[in-house]
Tab-separated table of C-alpha atoms and ligand atoms in Angstrom:
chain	number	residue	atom	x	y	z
A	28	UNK	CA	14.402	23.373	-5.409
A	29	UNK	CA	12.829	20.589	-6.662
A	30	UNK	CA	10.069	18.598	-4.981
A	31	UNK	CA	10.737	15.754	-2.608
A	32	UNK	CA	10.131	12.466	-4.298
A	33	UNK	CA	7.270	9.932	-2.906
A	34	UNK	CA	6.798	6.531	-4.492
A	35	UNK	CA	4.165	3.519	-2.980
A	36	UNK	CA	2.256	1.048	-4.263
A	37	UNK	CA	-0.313	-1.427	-3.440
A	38	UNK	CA	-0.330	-5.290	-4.837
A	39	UNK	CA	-3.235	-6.432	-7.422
A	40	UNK	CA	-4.612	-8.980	-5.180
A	41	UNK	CA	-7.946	-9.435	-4.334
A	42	UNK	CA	-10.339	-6.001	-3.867
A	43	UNK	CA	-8.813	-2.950	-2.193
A	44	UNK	CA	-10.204	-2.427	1.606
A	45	UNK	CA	-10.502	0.659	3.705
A	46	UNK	CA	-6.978	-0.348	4.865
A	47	UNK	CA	-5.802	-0.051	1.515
A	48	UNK	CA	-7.803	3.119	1.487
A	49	UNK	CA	-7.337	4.584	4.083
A	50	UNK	CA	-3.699	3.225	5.170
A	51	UNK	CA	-2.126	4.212	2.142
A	52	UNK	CA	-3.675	5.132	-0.948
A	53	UNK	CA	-5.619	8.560	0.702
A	54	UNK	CA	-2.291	9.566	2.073
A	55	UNK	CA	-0.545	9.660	-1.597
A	56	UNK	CA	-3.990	12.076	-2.878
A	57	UNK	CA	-2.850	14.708	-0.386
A	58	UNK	CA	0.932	14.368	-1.185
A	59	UNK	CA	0.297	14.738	-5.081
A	60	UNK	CA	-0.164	18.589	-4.534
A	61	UNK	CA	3.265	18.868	-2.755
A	62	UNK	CA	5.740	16.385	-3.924
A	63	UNK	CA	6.715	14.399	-6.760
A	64	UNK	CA	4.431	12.041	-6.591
A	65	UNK	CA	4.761	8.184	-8.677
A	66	UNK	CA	2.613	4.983	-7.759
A	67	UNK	CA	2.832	1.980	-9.065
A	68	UNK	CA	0.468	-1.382	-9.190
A	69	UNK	CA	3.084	-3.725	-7.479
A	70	UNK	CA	1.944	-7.100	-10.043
A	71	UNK	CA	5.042	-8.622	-9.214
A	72	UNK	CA	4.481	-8.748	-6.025
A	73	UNK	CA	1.299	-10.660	-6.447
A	74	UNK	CA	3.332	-13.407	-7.855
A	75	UNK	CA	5.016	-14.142	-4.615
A	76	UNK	CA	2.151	-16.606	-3.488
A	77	UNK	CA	-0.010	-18.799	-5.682
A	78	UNK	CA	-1.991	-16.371	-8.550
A	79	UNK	CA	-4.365	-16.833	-10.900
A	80	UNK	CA	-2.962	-16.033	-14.825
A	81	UNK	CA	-6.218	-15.223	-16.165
A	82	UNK	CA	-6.857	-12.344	-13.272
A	83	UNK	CA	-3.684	-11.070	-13.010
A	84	UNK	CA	-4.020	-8.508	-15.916
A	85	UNK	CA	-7.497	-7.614	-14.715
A	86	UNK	CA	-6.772	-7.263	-10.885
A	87	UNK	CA	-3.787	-4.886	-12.191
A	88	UNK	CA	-5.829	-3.145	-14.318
A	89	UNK	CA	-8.280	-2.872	-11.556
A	90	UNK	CA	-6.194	-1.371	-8.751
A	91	UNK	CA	-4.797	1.041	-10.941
A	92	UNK	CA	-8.643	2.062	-11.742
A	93	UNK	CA	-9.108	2.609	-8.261
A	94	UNK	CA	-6.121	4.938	-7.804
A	95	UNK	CA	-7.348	7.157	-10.295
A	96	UNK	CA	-11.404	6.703	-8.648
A	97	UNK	CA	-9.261	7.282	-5.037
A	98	UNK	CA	-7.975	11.035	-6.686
A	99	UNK	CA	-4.449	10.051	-8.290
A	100	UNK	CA	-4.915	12.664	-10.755
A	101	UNK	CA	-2.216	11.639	-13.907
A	102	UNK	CA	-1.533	15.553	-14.141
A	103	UNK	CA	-0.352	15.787	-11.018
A	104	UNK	CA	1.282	12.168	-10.473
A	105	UNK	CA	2.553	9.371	-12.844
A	106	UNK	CA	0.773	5.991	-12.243
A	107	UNK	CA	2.286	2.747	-13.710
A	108	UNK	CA	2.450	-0.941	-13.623
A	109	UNK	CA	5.871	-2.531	-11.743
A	110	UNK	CA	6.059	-5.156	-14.294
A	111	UNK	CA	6.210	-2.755	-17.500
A	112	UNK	CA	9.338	-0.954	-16.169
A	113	UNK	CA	11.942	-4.080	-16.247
A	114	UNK	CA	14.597	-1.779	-14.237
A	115	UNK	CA	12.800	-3.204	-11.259
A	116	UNK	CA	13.973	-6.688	-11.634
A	117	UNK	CA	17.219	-5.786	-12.387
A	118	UNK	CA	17.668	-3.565	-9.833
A	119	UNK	CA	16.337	-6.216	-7.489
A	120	UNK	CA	19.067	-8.714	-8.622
A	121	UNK	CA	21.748	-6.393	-7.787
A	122	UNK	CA	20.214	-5.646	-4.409
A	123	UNK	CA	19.986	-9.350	-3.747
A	124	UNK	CA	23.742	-9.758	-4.041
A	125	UNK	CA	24.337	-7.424	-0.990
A	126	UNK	CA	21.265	-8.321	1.074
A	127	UNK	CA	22.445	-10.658	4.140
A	128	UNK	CA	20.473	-13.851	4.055
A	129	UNK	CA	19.356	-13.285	7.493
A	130	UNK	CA	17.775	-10.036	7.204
A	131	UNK	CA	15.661	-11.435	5.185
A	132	UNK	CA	14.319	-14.890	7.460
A	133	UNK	CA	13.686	-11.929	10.532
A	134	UNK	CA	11.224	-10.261	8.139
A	135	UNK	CA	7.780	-10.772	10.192
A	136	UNK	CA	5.768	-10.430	7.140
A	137	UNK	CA	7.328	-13.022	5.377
A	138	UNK	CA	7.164	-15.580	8.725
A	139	UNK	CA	3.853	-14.730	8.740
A	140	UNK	CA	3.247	-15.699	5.005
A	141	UNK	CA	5.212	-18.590	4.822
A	142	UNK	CA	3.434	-19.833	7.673
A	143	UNK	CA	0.156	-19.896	5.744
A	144	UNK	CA	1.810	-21.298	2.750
A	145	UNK	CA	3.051	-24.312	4.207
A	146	UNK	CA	5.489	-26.596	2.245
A	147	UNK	CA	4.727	-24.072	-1.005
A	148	UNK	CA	6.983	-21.141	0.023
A	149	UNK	CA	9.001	-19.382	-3.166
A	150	UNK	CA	12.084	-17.554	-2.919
A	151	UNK	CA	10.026	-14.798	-4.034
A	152	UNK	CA	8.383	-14.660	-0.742
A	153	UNK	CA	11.255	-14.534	0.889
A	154	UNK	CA	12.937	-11.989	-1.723
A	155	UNK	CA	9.580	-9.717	-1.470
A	156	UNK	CA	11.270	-6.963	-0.128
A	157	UNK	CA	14.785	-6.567	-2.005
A	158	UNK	CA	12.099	-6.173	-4.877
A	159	UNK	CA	10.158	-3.581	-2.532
A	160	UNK	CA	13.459	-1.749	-1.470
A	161	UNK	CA	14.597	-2.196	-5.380
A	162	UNK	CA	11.086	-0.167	-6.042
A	163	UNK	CA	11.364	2.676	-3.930
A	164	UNK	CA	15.356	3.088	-4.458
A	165	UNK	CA	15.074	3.404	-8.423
A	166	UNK	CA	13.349	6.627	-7.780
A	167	UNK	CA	15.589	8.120	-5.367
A	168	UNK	CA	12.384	8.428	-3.495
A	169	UNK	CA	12.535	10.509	0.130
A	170	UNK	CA	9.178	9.299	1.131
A	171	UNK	CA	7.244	5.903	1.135
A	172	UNK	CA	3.840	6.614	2.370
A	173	UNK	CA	2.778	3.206	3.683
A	174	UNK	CA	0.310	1.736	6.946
A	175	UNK	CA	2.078	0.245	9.744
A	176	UNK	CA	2.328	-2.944	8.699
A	177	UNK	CA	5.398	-1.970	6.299
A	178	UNK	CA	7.755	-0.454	8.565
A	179	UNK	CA	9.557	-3.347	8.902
A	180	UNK	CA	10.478	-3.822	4.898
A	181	UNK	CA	11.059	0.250	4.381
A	182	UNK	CA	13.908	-0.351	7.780
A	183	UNK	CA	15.512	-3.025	5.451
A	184	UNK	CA	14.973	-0.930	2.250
A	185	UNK	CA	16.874	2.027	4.040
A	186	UNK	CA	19.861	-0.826	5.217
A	187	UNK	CA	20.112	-1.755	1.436
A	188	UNK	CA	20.627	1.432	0.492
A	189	UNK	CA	22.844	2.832	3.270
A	190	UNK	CA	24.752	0.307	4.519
A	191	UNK	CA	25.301	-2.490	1.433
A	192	UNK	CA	24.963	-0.093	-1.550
A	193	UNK	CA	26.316	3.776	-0.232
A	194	UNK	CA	28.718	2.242	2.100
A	195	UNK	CA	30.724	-0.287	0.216
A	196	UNK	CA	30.390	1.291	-3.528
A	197	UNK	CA	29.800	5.191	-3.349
A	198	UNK	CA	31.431	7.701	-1.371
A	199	UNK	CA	30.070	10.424	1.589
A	200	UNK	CA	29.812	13.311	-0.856
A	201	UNK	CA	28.608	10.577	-3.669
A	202	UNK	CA	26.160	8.535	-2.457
A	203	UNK	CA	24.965	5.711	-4.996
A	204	UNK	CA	21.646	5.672	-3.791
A	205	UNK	CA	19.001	7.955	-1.927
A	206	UNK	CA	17.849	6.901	1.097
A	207	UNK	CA	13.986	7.052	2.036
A	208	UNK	CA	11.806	7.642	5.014
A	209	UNK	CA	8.597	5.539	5.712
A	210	UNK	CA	5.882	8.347	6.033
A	211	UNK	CA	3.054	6.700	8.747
A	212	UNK	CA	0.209	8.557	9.179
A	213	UNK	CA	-1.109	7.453	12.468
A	214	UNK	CA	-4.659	7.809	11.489
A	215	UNK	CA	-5.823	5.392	9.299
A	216	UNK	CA	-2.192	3.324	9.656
A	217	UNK	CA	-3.778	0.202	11.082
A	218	UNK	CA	-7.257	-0.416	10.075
A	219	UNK	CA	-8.299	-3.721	11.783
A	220	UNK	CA	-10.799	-6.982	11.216
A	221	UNK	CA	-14.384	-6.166	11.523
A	222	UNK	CA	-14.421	-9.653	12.856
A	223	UNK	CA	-11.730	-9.264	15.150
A	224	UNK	CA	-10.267	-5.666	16.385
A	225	UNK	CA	-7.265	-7.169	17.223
A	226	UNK	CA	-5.856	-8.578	13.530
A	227	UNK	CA	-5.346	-6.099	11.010
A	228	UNK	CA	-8.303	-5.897	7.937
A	229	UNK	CA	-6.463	-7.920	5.148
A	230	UNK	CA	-7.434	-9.091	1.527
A	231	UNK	CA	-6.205	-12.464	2.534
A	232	UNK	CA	-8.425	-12.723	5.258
A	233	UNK	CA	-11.001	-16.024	3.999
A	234	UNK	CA	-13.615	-14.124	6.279
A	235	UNK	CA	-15.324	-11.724	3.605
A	236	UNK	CA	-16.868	-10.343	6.489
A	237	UNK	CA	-13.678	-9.074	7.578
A	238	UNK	CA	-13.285	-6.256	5.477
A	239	UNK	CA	-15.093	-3.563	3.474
A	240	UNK	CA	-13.893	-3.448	-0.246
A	241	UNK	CA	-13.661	-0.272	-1.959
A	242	UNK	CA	-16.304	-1.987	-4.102
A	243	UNK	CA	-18.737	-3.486	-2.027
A	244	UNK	CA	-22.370	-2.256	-2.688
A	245	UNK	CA	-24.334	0.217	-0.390
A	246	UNK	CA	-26.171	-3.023	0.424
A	247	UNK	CA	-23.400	-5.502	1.463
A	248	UNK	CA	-21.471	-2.644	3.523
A	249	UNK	CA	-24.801	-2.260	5.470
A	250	UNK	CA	-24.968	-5.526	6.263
A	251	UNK	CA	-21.198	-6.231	7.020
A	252	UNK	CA	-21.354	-3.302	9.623
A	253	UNK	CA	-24.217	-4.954	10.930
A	254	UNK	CA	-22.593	-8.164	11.305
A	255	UNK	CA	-19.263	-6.718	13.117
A	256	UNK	CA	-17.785	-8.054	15.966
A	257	UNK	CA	-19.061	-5.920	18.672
A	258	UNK	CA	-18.770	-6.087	23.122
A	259	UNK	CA	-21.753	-5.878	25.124
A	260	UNK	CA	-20.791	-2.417	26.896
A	261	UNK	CA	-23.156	0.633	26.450
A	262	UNK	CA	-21.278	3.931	24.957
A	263	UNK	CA	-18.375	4.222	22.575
A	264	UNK	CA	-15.023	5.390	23.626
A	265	UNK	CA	-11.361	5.373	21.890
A	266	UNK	CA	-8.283	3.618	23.774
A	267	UNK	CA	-9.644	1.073	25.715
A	268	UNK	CA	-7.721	-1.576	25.494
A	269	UNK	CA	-10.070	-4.365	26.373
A	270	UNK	CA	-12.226	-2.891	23.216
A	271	UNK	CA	-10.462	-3.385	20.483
A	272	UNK	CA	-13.482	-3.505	18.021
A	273	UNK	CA	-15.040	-0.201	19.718
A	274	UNK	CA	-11.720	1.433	19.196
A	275	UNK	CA	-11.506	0.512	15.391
A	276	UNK	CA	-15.325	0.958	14.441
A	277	UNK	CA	-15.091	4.528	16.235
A	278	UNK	CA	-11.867	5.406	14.490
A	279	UNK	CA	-13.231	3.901	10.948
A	280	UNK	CA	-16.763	6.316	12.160
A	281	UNK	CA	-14.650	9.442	12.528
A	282	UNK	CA	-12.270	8.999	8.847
A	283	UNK	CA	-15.543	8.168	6.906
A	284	UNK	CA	-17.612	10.627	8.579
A	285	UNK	CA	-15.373	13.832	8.229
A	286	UNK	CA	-15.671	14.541	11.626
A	287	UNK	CA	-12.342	14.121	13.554
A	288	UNK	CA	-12.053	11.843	16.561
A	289	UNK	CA	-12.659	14.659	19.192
A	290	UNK	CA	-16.149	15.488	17.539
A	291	UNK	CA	-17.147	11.491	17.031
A	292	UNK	CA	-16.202	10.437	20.670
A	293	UNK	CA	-18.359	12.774	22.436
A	294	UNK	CA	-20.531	12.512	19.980
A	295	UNK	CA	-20.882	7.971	20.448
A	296	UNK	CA	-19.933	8.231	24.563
A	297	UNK	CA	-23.327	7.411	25.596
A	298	UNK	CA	-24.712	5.686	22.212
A	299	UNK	CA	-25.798	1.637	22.012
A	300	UNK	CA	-24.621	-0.413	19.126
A	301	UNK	CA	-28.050	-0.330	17.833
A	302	UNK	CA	-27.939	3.413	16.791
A	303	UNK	CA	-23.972	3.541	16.128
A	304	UNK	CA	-24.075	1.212	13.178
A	305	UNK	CA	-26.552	2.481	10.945
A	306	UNK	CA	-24.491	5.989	11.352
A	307	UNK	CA	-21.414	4.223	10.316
A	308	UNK	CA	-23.070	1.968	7.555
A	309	UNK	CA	-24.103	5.788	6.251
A	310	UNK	CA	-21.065	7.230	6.432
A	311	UNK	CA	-18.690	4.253	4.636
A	312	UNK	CA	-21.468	4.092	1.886
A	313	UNK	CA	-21.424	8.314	1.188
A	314	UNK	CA	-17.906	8.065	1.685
A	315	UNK	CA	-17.329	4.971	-0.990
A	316	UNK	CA	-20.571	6.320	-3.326
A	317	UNK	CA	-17.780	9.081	-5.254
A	318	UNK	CA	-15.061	6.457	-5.689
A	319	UNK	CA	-17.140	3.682	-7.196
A	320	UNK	CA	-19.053	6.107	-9.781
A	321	UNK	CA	-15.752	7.498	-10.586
A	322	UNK	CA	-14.565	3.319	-11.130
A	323	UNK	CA	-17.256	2.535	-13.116
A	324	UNK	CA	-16.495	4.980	-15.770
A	325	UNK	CA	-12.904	3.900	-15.681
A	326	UNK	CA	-13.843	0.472	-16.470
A	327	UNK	CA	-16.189	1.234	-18.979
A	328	UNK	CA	-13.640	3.075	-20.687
A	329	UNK	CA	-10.769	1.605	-21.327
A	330	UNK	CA	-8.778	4.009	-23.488
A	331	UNK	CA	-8.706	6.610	-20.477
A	332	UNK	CA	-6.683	4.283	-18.433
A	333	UNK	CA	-4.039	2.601	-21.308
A	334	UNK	CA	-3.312	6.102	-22.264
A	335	UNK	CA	-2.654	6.856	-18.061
A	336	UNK	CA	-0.590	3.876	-17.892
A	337	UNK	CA	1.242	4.364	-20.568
A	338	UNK	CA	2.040	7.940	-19.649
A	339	UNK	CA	3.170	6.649	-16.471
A	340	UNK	CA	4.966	3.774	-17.988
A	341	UNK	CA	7.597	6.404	-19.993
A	342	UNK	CA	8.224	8.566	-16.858
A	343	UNK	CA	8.561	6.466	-14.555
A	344	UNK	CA	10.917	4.390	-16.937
A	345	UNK	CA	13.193	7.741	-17.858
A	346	UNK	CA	13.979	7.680	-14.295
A	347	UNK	CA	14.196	4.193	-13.140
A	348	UNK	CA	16.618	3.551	-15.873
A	349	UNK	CA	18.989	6.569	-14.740
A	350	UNK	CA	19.668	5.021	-11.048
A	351	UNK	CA	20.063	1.698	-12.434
A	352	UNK	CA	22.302	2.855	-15.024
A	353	UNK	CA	24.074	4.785	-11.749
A	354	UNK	CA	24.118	1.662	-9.885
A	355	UNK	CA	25.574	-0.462	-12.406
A	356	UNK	CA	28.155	1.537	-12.704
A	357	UNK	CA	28.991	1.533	-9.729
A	358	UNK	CA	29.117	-1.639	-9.205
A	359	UNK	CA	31.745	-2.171	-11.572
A	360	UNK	CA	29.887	-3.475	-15.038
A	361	UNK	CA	31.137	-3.049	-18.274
A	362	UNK	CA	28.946	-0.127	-19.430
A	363	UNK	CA	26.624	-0.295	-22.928
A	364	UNK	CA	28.411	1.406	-25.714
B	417	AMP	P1	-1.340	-4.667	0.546
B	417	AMP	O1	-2.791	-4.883	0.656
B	417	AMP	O2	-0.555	-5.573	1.447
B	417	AMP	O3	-0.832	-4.632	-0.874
B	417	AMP	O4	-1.055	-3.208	1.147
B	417	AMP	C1	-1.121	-2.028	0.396
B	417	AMP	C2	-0.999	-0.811	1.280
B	417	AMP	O5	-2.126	-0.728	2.163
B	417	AMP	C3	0.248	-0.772	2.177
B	417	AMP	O6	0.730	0.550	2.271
B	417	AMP	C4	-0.270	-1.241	3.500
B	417	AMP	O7	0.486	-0.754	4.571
B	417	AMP	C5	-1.684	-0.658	3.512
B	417	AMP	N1	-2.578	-1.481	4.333
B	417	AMP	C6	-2.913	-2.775	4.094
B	417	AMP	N2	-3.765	-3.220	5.054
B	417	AMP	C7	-3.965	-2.177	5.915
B	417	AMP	C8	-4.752	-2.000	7.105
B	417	AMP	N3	-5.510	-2.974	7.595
B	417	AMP	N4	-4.700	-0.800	7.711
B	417	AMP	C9	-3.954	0.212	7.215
B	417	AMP	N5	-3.194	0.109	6.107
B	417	AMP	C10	-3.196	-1.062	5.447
B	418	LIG	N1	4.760	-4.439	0.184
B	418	LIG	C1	3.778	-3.407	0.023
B	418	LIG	C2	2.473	-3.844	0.677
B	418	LIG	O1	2.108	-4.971	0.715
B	418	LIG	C3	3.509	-3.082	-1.412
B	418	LIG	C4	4.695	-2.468	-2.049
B	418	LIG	C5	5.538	-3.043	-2.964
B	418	LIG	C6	5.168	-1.147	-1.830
B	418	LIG	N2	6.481	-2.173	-3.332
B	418	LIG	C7	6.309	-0.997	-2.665
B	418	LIG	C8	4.739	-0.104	-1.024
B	418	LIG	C9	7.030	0.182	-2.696
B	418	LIG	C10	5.489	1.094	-1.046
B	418	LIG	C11	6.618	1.230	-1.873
B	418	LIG	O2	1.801	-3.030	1.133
């Protein structure tokens, strides 16, 4: 039997988060063990809004640094840039012939982006996730371990697939293309603002106070915590819906800490603010500390991580190149002699 297939990846823009962290990328460590596990540093992506060209190669670089400081371990997964495997813009091309105009315009992240953008929205924001659905679909993947926030675009990724692609060019018993399941895990899906516990913690967020990078010095996480948005109630509690903040800080507390939620909110019920935060501050430095050591070395040795990449690079493109060979055929092109 071989292993289910999991594919994700995370965009080269701006410093990971806990989100990032926590959301997504510690979810794809555990899988590693158990599944066919590929990741990817999604640089096209970043491309979709205004970007820098001398830090995209960097940021790239970067993120895939901190998969490998996060536990990707290259024997166990293949990690790989989106750009370097070209099946993923072709395969997005064919998927945009099929995808309905409108499914696209519902898409909340993209009302949400072009919002920001104002008059300078691309078609590539709009487009965002054919590319996504084109990403996950070229590795027939099963699961797409993902936070919350991408439910949405793996619902349209699964409509590609099943109704535009397996319906109208591949049969019951031959379907063209695999179809994948979003794998949420519910803790750790939705990290939110330290400035406000009702938006979600996001690299676009011009508050740096917002969020904790996976970077951030013992010093500068200390003094974020300190600064978070906090109520003026006594005690610490989960589920409270007029404590939004209290909720997140509590949940971020129990991740970072080991401890569980059980343990951590009868642990916090009767605690002040003023006693809370240094414990958290501890427990997001120790629990960061491994991860940036680990980075450091990365950086500071290049080779390591080309040779990764490239590793990555060849699997990933044996297999990408298979389903789009699979889809082109079915779509009807003349095939490559
Ligand atoms: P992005 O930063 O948009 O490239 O997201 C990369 C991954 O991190 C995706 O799987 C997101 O769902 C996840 N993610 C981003 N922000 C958060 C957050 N605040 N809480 C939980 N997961 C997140
Ligand atoms: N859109 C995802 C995000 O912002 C990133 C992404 C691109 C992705 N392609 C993917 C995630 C494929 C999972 C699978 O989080």
């Amino acid at each position: 039997m071989p292993r289910p297939r999991v594919l994700s990846g995370v965009q080269p823009t701006g410093a990971l988060h806990l989100g990032n962290w926590l959301g997504a990328i510690r979810n794809w460590v555990e899988l590693q063990d158990t599944h066919d596990t590929y990741v990817c540093v999604v640089d096209l992506h970043a491309i979709t809004v205004p970007h820098d060209p001398s830090q995209l190669a960097a940021d790239t670089r970067s993120t895939a640094a901190l998969y490998l400081a996060c536990g990707m371990d290259p024997k166990r997964c293949s990690i790989f840039i989106q750009s370097q495997v070209a099946a993923h813009s072709e395969l997005c091309w064919l998927l945009n012939c099929v995808t309905p105009l409108n499914w696209l315009e519902r898409m909340i992240q993209f009302k949400e982006k072009s919002v920001k953008q104002g008059d300078n929205v691309s078609v590539g924001l709009l487009d965002y996730p054919v590319l996504m659905a084109a990403d996950i679909l070229l590795y027939d993947a099963d699961l797409v371990p993902v936070g919350e926030d991408q439910k949405q675009h793996l619902e349209l990724a699964r409509d590609i697939a099943q109704q535009r692609i397996n319906a109208r060019f591949g049969s019951k018993e031959n379907p063209v293309l695999n179809v994948p399941k979003p794998l949420i895990l519910k803790e750790g899906a939705r990290v939110m603002s330290l400035t406000d516990g009702r938006s979600k913690m996001s690299k676009s967020d011009p508050n740096e106070g917002s969020r904790i990078t996976l970077l951030d010095p013992p010093e500068l996480i200390t003094k974020k915590i300190k600064r978070a948005k906090t109520d003026p109630e006594r005690g610490l509690e989960f589920g409270n819906p007029d404590r939004p903040e209290t909720d997140n800080l509590l949940g971020l507390y129990a991740i970072l800490s080991g401890q569980g939620r059980d343990s951590v909110a009868t642990q916090c019920a009767d605690m002040g603010w003023g006693q809370f935060k240094p414990l958290l501050a501890e427990a997001a430095v120790a629990a960061l500390e491994p991860i940036q050591g680990r980075y450091k070395e990365l950086i500071d040795h290049p080779e390591e991580l080309d040779l990764v990449l490239e590793q990555g690079r060849q699997k990933a493109e044996a297999v990408a190149n298979a389903t789009l060979n699979r889809v082109r055929q079915a779509l009807g092109f003349a095939s490559r002699t």
